[in-house]
Short mmCIF file of C-alpha atoms in Angstrom, two decimals:
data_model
loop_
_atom_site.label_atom_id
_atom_site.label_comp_id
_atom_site.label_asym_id
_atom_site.label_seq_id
_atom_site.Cartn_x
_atom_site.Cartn_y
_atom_site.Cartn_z
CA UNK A 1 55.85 -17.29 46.91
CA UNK A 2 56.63 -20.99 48.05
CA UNK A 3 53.87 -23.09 46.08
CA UNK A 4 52.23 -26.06 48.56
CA UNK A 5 51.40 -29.28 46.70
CA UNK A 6 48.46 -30.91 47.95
CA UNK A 7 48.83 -34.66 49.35
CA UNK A 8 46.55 -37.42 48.33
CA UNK A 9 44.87 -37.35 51.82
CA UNK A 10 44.10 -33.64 51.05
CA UNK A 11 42.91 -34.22 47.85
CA UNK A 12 40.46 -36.92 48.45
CA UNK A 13 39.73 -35.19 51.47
CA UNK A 14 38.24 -31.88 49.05
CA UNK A 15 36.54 -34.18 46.70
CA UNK A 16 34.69 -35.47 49.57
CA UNK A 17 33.62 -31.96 50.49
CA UNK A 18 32.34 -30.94 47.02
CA UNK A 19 30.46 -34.08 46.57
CA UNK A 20 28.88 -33.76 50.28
CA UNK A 21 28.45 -29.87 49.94
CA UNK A 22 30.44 -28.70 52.60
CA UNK A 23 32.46 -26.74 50.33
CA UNK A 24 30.84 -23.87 48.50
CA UNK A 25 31.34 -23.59 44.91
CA UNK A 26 29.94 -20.48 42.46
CA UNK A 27 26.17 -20.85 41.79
CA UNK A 28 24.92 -21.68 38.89
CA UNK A 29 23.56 -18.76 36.75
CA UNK A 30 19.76 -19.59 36.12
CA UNK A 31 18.20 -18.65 32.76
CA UNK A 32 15.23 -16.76 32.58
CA UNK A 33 12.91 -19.17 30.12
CA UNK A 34 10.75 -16.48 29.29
CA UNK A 35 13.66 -15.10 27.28
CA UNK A 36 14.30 -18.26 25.41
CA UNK A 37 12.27 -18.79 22.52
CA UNK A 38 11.88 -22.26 20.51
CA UNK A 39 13.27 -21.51 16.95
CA UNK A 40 11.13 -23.69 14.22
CA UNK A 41 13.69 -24.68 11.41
CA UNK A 42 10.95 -25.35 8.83
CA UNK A 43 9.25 -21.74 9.12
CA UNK A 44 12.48 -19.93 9.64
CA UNK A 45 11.79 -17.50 6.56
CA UNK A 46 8.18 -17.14 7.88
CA UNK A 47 6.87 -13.55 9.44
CA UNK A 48 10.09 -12.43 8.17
CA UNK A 49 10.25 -8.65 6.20
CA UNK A 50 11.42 -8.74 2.60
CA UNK A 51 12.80 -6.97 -0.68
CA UNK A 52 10.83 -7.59 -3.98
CA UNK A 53 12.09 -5.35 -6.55
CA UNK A 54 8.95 -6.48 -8.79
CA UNK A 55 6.54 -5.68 -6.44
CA UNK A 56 7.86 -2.32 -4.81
CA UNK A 57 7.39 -1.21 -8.71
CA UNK A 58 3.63 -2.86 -8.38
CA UNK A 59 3.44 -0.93 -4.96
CA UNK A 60 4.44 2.26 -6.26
CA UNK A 61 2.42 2.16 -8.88
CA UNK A 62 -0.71 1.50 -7.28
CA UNK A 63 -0.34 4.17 -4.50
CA UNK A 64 -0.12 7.04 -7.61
CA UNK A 65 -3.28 5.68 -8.86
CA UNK A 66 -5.36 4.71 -6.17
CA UNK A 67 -4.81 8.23 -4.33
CA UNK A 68 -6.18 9.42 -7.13
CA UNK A 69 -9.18 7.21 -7.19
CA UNK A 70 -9.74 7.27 -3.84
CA UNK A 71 -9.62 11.18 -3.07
CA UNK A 72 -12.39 11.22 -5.21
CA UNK A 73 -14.51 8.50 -4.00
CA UNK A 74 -14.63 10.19 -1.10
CA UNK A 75 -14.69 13.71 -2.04
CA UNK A 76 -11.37 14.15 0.26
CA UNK A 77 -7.86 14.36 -0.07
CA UNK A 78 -6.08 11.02 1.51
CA UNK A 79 -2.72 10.06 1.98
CA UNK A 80 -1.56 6.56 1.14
CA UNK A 81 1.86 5.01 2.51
CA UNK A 82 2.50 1.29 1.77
CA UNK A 83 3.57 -0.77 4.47
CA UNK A 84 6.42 -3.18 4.63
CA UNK A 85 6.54 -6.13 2.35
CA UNK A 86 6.51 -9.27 4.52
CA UNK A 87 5.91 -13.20 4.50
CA UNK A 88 4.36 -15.50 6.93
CA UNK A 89 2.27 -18.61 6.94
CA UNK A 90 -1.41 -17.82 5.74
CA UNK A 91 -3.16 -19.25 8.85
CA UNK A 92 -0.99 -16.61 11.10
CA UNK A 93 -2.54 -13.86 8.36
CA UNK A 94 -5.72 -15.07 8.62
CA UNK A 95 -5.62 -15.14 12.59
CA UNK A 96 -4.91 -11.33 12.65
CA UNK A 97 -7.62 -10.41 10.64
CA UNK A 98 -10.51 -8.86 13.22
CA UNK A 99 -14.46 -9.45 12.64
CA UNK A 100 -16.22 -7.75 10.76
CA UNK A 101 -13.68 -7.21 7.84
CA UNK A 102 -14.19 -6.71 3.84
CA UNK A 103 -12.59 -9.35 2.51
CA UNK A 104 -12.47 -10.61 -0.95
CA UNK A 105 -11.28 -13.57 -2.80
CA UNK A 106 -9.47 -13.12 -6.70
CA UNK A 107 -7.88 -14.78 -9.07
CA UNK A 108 -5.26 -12.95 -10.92
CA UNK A 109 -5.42 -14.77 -14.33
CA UNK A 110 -3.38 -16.57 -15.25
CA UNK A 111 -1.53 -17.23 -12.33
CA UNK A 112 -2.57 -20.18 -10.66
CA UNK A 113 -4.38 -19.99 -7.07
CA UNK A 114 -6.62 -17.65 -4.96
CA UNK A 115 -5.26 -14.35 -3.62
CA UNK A 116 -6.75 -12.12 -1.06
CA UNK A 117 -8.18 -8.20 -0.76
CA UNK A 118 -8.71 -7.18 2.51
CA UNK A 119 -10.06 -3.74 3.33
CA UNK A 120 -10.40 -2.63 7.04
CA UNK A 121 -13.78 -2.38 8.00
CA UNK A 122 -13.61 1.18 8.90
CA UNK A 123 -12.54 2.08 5.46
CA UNK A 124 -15.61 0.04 4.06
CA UNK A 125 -17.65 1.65 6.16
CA UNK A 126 -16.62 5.12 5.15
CA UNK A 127 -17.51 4.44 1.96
CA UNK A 128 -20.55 2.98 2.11
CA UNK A 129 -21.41 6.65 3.84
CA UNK A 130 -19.58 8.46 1.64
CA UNK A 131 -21.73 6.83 -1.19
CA UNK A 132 -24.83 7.85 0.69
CA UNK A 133 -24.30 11.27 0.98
CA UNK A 134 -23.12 10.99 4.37
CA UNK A 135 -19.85 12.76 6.33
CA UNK A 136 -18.73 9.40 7.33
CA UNK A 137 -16.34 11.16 10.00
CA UNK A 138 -17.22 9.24 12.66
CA UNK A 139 -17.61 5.71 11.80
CA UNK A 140 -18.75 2.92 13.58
CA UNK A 141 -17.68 -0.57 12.89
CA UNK A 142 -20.96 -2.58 13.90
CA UNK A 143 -20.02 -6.45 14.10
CA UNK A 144 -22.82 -7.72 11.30
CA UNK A 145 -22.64 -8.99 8.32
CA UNK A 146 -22.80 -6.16 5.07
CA UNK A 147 -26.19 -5.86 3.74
CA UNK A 148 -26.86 -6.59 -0.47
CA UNK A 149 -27.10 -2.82 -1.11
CA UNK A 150 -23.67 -2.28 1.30
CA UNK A 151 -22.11 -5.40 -0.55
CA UNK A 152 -22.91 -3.29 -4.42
CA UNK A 153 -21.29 -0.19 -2.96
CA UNK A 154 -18.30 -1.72 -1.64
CA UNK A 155 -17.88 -3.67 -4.93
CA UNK A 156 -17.40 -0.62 -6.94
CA UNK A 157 -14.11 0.61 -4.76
CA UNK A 158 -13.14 -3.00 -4.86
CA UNK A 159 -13.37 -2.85 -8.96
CA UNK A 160 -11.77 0.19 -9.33
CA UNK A 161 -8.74 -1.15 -6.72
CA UNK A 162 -8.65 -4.56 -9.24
CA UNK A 163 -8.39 -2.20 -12.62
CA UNK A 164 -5.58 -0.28 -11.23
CA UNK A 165 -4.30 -3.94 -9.77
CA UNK A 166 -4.17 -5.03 -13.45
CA UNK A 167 -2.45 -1.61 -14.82
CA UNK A 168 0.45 -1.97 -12.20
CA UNK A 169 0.84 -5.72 -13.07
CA UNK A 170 1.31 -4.68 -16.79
CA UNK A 171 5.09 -4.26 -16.95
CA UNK A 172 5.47 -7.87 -15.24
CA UNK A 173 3.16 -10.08 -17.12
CA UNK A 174 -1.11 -9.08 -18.48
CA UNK A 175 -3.18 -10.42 -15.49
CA UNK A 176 -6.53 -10.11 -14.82
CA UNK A 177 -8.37 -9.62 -11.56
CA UNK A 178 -11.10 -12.55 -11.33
CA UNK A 179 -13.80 -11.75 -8.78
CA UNK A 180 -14.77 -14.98 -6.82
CA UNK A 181 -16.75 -13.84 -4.30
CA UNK A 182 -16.67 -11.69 -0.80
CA UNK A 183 -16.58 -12.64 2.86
CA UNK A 184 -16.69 -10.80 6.51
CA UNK A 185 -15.57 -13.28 8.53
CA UNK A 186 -12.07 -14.71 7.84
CA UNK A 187 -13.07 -18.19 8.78
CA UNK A 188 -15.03 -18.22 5.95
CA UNK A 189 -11.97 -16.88 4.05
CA UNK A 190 -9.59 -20.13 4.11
CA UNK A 191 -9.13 -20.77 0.40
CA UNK A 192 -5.31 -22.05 1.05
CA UNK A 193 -3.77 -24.47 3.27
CA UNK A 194 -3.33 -23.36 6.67
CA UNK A 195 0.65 -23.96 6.55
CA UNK A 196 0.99 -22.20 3.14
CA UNK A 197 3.52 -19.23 2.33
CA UNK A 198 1.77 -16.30 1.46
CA UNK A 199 3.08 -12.64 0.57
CA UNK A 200 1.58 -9.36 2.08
CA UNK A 201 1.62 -6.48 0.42
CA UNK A 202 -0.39 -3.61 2.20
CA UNK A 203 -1.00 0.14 2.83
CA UNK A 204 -2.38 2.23 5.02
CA UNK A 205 -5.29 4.91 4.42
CA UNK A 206 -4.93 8.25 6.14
CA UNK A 207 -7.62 10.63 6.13
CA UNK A 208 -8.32 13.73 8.61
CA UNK A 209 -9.78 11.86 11.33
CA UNK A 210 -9.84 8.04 10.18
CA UNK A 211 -7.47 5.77 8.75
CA UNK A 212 -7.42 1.75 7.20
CA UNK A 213 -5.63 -0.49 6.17
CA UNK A 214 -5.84 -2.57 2.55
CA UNK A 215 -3.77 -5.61 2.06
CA UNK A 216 -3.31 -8.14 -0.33
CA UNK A 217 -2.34 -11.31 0.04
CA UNK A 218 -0.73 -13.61 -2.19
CA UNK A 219 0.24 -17.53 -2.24
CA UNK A 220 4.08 -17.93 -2.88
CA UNK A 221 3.09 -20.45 -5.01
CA UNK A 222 1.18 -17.78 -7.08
CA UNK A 223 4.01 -15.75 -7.77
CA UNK A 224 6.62 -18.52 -8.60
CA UNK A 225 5.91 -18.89 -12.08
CA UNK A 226 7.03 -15.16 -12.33
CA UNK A 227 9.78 -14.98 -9.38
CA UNK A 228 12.37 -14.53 -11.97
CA UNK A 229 10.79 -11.44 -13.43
CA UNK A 230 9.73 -9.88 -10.04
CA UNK A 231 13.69 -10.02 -8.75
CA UNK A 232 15.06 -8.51 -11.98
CA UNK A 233 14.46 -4.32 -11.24
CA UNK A 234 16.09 -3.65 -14.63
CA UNK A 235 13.10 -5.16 -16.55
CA UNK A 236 10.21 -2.40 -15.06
CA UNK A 237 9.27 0.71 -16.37
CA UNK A 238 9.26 3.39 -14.20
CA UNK A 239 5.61 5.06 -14.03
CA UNK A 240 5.04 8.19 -15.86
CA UNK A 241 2.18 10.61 -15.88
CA UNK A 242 0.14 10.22 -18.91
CA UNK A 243 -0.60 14.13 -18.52
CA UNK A 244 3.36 14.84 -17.91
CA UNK A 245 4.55 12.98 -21.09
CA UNK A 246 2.18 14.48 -23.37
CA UNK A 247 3.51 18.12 -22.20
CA UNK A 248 6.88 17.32 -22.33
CA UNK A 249 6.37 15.72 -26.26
CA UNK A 250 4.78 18.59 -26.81
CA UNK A 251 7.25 20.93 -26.02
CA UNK A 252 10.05 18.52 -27.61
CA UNK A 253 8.59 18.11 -30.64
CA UNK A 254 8.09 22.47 -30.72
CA UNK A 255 11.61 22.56 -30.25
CA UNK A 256 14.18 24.02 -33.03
CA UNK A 257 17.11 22.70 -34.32
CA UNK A 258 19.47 24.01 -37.01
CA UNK A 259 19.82 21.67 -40.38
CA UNK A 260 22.26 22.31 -42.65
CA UNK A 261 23.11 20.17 -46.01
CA UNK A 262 26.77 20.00 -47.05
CA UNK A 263 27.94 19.64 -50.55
CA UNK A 264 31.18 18.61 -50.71
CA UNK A 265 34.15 19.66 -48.85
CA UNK A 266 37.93 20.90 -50.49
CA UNK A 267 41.13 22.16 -49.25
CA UNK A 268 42.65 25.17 -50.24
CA UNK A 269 45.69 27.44 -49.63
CA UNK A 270 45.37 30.83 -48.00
CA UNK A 271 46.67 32.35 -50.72
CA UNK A 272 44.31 30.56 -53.47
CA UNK A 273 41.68 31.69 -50.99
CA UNK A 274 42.90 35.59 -51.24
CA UNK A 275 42.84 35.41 -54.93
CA UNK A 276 39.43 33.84 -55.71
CA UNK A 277 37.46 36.37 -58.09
CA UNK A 278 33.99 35.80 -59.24
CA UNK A 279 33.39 33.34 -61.57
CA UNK A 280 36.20 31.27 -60.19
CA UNK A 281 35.76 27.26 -59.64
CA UNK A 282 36.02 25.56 -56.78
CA UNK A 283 36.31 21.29 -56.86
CA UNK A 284 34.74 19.71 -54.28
CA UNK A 285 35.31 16.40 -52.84
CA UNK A 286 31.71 15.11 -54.02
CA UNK A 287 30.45 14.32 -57.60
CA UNK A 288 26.84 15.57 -58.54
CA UNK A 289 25.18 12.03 -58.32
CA UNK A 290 26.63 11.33 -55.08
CA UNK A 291 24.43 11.65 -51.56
CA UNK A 292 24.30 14.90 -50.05
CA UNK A 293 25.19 14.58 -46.30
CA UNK A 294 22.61 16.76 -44.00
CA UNK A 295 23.41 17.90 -40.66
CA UNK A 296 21.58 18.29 -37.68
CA UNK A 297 23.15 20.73 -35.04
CA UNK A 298 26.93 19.65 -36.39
CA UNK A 299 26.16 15.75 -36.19
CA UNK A 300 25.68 13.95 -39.26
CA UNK A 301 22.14 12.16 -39.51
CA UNK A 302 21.02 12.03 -43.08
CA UNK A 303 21.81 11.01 -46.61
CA UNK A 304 19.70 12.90 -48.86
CA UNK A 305 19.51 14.28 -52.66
CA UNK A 306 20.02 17.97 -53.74
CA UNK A 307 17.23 19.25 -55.74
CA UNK A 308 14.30 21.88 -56.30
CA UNK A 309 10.91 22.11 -54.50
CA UNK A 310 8.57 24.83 -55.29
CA UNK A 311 11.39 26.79 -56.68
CA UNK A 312 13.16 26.45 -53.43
CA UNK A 313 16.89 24.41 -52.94
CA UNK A 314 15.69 20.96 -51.06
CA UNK A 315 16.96 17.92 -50.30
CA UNK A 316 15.08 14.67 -50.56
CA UNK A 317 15.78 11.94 -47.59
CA UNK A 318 17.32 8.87 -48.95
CA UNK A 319 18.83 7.34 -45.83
CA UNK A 320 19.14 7.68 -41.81
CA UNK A 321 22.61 7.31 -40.32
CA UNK A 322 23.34 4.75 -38.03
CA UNK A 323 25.74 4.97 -35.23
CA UNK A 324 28.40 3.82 -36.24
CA UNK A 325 27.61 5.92 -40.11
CA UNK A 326 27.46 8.71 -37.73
CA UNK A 327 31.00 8.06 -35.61
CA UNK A 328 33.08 7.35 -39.44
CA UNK A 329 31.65 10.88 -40.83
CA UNK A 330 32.86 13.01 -37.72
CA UNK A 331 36.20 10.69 -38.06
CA UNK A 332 36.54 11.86 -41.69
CA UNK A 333 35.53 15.46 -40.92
#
């Protein structure tokens, strides 16, 4: 194909035409705005999910004991699931709260600054009725403040949800849930700065025919004198069932194990062995003041003394085996 090389008249010529618009060009793709979204640098870990080791421990934790607690509150077996852990600013929490809500300000001593419960007011309602003798299965969220009498009732779920608070809290540092007071309105609620961090840490409520919601809410600034503690899984203990443990001790401790104290220990030919008669002597390896090594189920574990106990052969404990005691007797055996 013979190439053509454009003159200078025909070049000036098309720059004319592109500049005047005689020429058509491609058009220019347009961008929808509405899918562009302005990207704040500041707040770019805000209303963002997160891993806490420490507190998924805390979470678990609480959801064991509070299903408990709950169930029988309200004379009704619930299901509890916790909900995500995630961070945002505390005026963007406080904004998504509705009206009327059961919300209550703590301190969890002695961690510096306010925290937050917040209990949907459909599960406050439920068991205000519950606590009155009432079904409660229909519940209907009136937009007033709670009454004194409504205020006691609710108080005693929110106690019981701060003792179990402080028992999950245990195996990351003693706290202690300080009641400051309790508000409906989240307004009224504002006891950190409107552009503060804060931590949520929620679940959600499930009965037959209602369910709620119950979050806390905690300044980042609460939790930093313990941040190190909360990231480090390996320094938790897992929860165990009080009731569980004792059964399993028990049947531990019932167990039976075979003990047997050795002597002293010789060598002997198979012949010598063939020929022994009674009355014959046999040396051992051990002289009569020395310890008497006790097994337990072929592992050496104790040093002890032969002697007599209620005209029975005994041996008196004079020392436990460490480790390494243990690992040089099998080497020597």
């Amino acid at each position: 194909m013979e190439e053509k090389i454009l003159s200078q008249e025909e070049i000036d010529a098309l720059l004319a035409g592109l500049a005047e618009g005689k020429i058509e060009t491609e058009p220019e793709k347009k961008v929808d705005v509405g899918e562009v979204k302005p990207f704040d640098f500041r707040n770019y870990t805000i209303s963002t999910r997160l891993r806490i080791p420490g507190l998924e421990v805390i979470s678990e934790q609480l959801i064991r004991s509070l299903r408990m607690h709950i169930s029988t509150i309200l004379r009704e077996a619930v299901d509890i699931h916790s909900l995500p852990l995630y961070m945002e600013r505390f005026k963007d929490f406080l904004n998504r709260i509705p009206v009327p809500t059961s919300i209550h300000i703590f301190k969890l001593e002695p961690l510096k600054g306010q925290s937050l419960l917040v209990i949907d007011a459909t599960l406050a309602y439920l068991f205000i009725e519950r606590f009155l003798g009432g079904e409660g299965k229909h519940v209907r969220v009136e937009g007033r403040e709670f009454t004194p009498i409504e205020q006691k009732l609710i108080k005693k779920v929110v106690n019981i949800i701060f003792n179990e608070l402080e028992k999950a809290w245990r195996n990351i540092i003693p706290v202690k849930a300080k009641y400051i007071r309790g508000e409906v309105n989240p307004q009224f609620a504002r006891v950190l700065m409107p552009e503060e961090t804060v931590i949520v840490m929620g679940y959600n409520i499930e009965l037959e025919a209602i369910s709620g919601k119950i979050l806390f809410c905690y300044s980042l600034n609460t939790l930093q004198p313990v941040k190190e503690k909360l990231y480090s899984p390996y320094q938790f203990e897992e929860y165990i069932d009080l009731a569980w443990r004792k059964s399993l001790e028990r049947y531990v401790f019932n167990s039976e194990v075979n003990l047997s104290a050795v002597l002293g220990k010789t060598t002997i030919t198979l012949e010598d062995l063939l020929n022994l008669e009674e009355g014959d002597v046999i040396v051992l390896d051990k002289k009569i003041d020395e310890p008497v090594e006790v097994y337990i189920e072929g592992v050496p574990k104790i040093l002890g003394k032969l002697g007599v106990f209620k005209n029975h052969m005994a041996v008196q404990v004079q020392k436990f085996l460490t480790l390494e005691e243990e690992n040089i007797k099998k080497e020597e055996s």
